[in-house]
Short mmCIF file of C-alpha atoms in Angstrom, two decimals:
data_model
loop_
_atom_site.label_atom_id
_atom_site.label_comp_id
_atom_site.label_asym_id
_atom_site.label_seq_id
_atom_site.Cartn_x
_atom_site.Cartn_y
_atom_site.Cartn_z
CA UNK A 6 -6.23 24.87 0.97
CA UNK A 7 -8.05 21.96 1.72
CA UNK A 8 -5.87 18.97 2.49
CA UNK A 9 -5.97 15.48 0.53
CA UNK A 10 -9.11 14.00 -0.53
CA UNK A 11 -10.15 10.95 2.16
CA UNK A 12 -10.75 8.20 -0.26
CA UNK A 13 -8.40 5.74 -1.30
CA UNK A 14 -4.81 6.47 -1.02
CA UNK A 15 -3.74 4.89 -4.36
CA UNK A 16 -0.03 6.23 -3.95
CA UNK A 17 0.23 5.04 -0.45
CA UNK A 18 -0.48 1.80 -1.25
CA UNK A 19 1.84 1.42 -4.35
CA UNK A 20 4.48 2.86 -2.10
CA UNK A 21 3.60 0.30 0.94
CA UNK A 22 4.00 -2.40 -2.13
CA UNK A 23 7.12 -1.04 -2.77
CA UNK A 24 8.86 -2.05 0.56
CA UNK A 25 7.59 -5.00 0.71
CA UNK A 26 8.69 -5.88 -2.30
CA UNK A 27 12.00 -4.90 -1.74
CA UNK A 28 12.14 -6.66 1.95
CA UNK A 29 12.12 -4.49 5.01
CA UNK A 30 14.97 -6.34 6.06
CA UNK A 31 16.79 -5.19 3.03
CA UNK A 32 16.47 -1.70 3.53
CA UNK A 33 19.14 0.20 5.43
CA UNK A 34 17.55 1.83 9.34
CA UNK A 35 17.92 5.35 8.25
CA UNK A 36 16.02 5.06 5.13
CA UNK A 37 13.42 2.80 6.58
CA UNK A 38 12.88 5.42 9.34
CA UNK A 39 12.93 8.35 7.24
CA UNK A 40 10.10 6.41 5.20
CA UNK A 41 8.58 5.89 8.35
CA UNK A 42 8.15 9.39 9.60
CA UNK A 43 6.95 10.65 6.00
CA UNK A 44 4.25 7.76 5.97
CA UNK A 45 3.22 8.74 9.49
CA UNK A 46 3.30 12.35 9.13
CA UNK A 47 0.94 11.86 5.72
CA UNK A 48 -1.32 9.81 8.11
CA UNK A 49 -1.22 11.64 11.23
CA UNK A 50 -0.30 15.33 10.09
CA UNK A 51 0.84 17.99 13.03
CA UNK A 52 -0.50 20.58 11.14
CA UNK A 53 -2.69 21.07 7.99
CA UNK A 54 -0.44 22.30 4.68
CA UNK A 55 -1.31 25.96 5.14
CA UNK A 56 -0.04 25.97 8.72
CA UNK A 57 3.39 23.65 7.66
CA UNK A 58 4.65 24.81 4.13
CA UNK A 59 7.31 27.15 4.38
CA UNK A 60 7.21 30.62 2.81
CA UNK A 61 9.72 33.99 3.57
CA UNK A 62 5.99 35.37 4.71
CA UNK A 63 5.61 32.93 7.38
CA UNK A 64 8.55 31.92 8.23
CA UNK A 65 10.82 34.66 8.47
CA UNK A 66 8.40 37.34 8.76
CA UNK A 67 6.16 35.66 11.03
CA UNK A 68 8.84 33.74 12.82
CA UNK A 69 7.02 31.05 12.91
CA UNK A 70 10.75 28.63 12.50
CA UNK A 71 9.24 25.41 12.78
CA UNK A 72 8.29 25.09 9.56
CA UNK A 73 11.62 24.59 8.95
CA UNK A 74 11.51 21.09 10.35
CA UNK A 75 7.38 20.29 9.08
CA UNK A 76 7.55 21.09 5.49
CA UNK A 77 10.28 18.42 4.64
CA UNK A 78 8.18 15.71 6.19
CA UNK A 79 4.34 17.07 5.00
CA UNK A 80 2.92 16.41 1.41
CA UNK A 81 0.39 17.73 -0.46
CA UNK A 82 -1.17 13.93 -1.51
CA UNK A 83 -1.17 10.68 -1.85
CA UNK A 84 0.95 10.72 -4.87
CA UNK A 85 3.15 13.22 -3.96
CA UNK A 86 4.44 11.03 -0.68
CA UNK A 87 4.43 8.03 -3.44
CA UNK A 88 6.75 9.73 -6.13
CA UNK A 89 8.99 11.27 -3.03
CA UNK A 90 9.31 7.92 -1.13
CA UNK A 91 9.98 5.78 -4.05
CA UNK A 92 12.94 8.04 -4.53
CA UNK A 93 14.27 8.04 -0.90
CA UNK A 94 13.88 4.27 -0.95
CA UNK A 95 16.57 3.96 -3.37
CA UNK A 96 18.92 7.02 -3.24
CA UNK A 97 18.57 5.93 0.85
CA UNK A 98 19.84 2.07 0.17
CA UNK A 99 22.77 3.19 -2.74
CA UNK A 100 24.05 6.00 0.01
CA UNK A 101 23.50 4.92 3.20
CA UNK A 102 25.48 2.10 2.52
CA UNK A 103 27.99 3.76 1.01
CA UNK A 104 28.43 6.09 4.07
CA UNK A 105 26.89 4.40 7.04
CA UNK A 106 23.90 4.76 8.61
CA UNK A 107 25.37 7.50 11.29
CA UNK A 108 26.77 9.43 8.96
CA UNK A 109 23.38 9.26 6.52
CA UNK A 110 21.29 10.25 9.10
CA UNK A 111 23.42 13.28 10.10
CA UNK A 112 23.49 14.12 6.37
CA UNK A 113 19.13 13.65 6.23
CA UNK A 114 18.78 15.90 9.02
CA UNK A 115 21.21 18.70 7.88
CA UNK A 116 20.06 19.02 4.53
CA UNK A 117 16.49 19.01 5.82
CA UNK A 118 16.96 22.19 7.64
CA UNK A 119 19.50 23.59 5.09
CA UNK A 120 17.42 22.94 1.87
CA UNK A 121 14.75 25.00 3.95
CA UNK A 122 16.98 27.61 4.84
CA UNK A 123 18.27 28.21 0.93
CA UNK A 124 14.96 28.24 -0.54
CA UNK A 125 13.67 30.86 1.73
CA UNK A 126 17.12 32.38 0.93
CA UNK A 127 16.41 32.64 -2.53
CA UNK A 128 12.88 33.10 -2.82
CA UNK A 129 13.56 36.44 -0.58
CA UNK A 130 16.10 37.20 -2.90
CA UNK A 131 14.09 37.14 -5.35
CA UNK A 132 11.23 39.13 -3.69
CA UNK A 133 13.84 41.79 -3.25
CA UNK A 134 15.91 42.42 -6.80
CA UNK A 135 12.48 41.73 -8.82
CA UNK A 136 10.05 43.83 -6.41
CA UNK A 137 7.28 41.23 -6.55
CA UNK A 138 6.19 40.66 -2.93
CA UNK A 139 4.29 37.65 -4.62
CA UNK A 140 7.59 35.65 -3.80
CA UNK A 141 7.40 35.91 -0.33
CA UNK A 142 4.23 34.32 -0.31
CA UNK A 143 5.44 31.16 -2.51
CA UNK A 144 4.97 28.63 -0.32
CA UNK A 145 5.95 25.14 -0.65
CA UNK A 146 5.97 21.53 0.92
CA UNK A 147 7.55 18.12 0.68
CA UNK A 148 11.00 16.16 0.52
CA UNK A 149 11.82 17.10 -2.86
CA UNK A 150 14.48 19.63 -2.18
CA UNK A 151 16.00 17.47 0.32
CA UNK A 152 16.20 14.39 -2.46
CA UNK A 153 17.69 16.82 -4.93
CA UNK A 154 20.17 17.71 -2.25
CA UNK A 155 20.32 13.63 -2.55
CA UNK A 156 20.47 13.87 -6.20
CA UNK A 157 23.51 16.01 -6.01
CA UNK A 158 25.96 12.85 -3.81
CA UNK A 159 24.73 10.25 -6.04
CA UNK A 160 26.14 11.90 -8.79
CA UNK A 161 29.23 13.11 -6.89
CA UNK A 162 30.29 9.24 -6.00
CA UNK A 163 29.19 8.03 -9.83
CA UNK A 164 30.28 10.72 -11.84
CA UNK A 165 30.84 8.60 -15.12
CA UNK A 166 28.14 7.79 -17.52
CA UNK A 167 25.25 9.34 -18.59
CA UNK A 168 21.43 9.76 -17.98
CA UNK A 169 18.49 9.82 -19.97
CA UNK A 170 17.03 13.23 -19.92
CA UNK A 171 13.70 13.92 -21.93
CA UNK A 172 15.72 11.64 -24.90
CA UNK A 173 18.61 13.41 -24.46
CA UNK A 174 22.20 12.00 -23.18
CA UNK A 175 23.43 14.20 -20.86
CA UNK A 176 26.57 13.38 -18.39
CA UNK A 177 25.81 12.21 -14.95
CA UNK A 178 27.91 15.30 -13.55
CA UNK A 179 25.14 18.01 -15.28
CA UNK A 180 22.14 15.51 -14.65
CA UNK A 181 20.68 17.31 -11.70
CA UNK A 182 20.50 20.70 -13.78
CA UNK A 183 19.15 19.33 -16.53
CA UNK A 184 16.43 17.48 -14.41
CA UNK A 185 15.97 20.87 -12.80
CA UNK A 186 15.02 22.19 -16.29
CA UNK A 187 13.33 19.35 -17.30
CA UNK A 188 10.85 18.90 -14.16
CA UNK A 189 9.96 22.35 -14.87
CA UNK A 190 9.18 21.78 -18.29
CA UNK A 191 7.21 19.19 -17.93
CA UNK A 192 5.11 20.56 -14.47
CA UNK A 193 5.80 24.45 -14.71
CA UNK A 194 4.15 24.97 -11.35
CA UNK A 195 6.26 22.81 -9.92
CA UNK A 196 8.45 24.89 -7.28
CA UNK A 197 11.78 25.55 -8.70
CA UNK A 198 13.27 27.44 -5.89
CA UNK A 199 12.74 24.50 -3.81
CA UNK A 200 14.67 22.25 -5.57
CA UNK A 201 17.58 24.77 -6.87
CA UNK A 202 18.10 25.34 -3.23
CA UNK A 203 18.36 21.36 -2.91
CA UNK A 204 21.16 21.58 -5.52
CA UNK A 205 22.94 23.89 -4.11
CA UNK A 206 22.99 22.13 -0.56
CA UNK A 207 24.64 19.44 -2.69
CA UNK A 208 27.22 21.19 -3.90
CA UNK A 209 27.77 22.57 -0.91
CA UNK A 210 28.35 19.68 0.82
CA UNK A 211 30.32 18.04 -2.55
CA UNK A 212 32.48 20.97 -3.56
CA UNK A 213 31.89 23.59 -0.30
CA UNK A 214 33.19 23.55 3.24
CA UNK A 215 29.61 21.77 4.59
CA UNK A 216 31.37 18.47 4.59
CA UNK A 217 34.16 19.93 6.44
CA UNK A 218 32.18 21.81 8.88
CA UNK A 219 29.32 18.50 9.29
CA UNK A 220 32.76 16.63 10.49
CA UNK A 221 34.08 19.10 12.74
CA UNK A 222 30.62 19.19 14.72
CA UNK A 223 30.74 16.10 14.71
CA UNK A 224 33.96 15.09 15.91
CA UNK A 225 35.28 13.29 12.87
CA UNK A 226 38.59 13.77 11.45
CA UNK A 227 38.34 12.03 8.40
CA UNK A 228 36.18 11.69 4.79
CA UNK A 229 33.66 8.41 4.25
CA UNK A 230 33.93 8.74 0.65
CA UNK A 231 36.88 6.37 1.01
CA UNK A 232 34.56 3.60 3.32
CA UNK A 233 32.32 2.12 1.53
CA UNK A 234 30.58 1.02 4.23
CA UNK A 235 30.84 3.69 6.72
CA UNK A 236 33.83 4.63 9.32
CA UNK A 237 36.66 2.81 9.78
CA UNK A 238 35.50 0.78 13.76
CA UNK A 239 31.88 1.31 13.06
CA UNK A 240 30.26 -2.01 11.77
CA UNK A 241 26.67 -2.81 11.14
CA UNK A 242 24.66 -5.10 9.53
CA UNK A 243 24.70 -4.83 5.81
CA UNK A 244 22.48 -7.26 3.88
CA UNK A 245 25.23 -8.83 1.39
CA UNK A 246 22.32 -10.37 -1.43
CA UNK A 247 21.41 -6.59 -2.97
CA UNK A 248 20.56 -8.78 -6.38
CA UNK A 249 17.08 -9.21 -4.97
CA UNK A 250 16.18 -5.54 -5.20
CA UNK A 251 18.82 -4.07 -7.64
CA UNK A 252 18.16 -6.88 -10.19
CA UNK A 253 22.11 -7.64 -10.90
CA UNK A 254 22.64 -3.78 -11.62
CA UNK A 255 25.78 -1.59 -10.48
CA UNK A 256 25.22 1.33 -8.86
CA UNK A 257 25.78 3.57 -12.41
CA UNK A 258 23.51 1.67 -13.74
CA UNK A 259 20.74 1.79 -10.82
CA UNK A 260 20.97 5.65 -10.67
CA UNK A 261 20.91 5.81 -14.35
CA UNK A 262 17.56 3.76 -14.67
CA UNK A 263 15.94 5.10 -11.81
CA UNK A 264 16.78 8.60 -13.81
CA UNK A 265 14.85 7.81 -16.57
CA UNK A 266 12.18 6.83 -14.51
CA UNK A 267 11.92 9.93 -12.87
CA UNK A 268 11.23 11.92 -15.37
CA UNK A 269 8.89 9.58 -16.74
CA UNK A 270 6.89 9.36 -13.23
CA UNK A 271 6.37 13.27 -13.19
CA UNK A 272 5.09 13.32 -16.84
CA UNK A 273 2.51 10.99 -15.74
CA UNK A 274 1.90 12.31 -12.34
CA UNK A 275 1.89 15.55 -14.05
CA UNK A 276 -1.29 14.30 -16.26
CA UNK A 277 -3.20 13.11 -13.11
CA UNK A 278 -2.74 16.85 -11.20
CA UNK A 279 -3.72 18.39 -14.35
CA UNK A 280 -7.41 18.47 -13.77
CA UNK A 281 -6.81 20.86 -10.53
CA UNK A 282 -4.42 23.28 -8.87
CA UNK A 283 -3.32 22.32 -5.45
CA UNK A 284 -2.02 25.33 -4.73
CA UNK A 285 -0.36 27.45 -1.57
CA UNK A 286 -1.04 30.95 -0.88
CA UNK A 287 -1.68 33.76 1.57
CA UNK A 288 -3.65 35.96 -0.31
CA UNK A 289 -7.35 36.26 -0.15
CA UNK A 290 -7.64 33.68 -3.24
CA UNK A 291 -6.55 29.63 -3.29
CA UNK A 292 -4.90 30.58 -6.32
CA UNK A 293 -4.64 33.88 -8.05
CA UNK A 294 -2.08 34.16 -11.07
CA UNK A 295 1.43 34.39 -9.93
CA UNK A 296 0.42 34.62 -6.33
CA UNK A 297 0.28 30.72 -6.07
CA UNK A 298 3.12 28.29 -5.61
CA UNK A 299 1.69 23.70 -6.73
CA UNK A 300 2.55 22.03 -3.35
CA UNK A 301 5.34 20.50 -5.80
CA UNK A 302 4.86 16.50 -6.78
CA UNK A 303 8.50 14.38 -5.80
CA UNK A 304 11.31 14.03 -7.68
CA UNK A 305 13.10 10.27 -7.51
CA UNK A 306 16.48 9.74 -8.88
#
């Protein structure tokens, strides 16, 4: 597959716009950096797609592991990075103050390698029960799994209200499965293993022992859901005038905006992609029927 045309980088630049208009000073050091690396890795790539998406072929089979770590941080375009980023800007300033910017980067790092390690879970589960080898070869790209994994806390620590879902009301606790449904109504190539598995990291981490187990490695013997603004003797500098870039919203009401925007960005990203299929796969065609796998557009919140 031939990597991202070289002219202008629309999405790049609407993204770039979108910092600065929120203030780099205004967004928490985790975030920033994790927009950082994805804008430098879209820039300077390690690898082209083919050699960093991760598929049960290549990965497991191949044991080629560090595609674990690559395929969170590589996208497929200009607009893909854009619809990803815009999403981590503001899941990354409504958590990361919520839990500190330790803790947030611990929990951006193990859900990077664990949304990885579900989806190649499932899609060779999959390969097996169905018989359709096809599955192993599905091979996908991007931060979206990671920002459903996202998806999943924010809804955890707000779990009133309601969101917007293709018209519908739908409570904030079932929002990420009906997104799920949703994205994949509106962009059916999108890759739904990818961001099921960044669901279930979610709930794993929510309702499973991965919280428990994240503290134990790391030597904590307490929650953050009860610090607002990370653990109790760890300070750092939180901007205190959030009305610049939240526009007098609450946090309910941020997520549930920024929901209905979500949706609405994929429909029309979905219209842009829909002259071509950038498409993934290890067979002897770009893209043969069923044996291709869209290096998925992102997935804000």
């Amino acid at each position: 597959m031939q990597r991202r045309s070289r002219g202008i980088n629309t999405g790049l630049i609407l993204l770039l716009s979108q910092i600065f208009h929120v203030g780099v000073n205004n967004i928490p050091p985790v975030t920033l950096a994790t927009l950082a690396v994805n804008i430098w890795f879209f820039l300077s790539p390690l690898k082209p797609l083919l050699g960093s998406c991760l598929s049960v072929e290549t990965c497991y089979q191949q044991k080629d592991w560090q595609r674990l770590l690559l395929s969170p941080f590589h996208h497929a375009d200009d607009w893909h990075l854009y619809f990803n980023m815009a999403s981590m800007l503001w899941k990354g300033i409504n958590l990361e103050r919520r839990l500190g910017s330790k803790w947030f980067a611990y929990v951006i790092v193990t859900f990077s390698l664990l949304t990885g390690v579900v989806y190649l879970l499932l899609e060779f589960a999959l390969a097996e029960f169905m018989n359709e080898p096809v599955f192993r070869r599905n091979c996908a790209v991007g931060f979206s799994g990671v920002l459903f994994a996202l998806k999943v806390l924010n809804n955890h620590y707000c779990p009133g209200g309601f969101a917007n879902v293709l018209g519908f009301p739908v409570p904030n606790r079932f929002a990420c499965w009906a997104e799920l449904v949703a994205i994949h109504f509106i962009s059916p190539g999108t890759s739904f293993a990818g961001h099921l598995a960044g669901i279930l990291v979610g709930l794993m981490y929510t309702l499973g022992p991965l919280k428990k187990i994240m503290e134990m490695c790391a030597g904590y013997s307490r929650y953050q859901d009860y610090y607002p603004h990370g653990m109790p003797g760890y300070s750092e500098e939180v901007p205190r005038d959030y009305d610049a870039y939240t526009a007098g919203l609450s946090e309910e009401e941020q997520l549930e905006r920024a929901l209905r925007a979500s949706l609405w960005d994929r429909a029309c990203h979905q219209v842009q992609l829909a002259a071509g299929c950038k498409a993934v796969s290890f067979s002897t065609s770009i893209c043969q029927p069923g044996a291709c796998v869209l290096v998925k557009a992102g997935n804000p919140c």
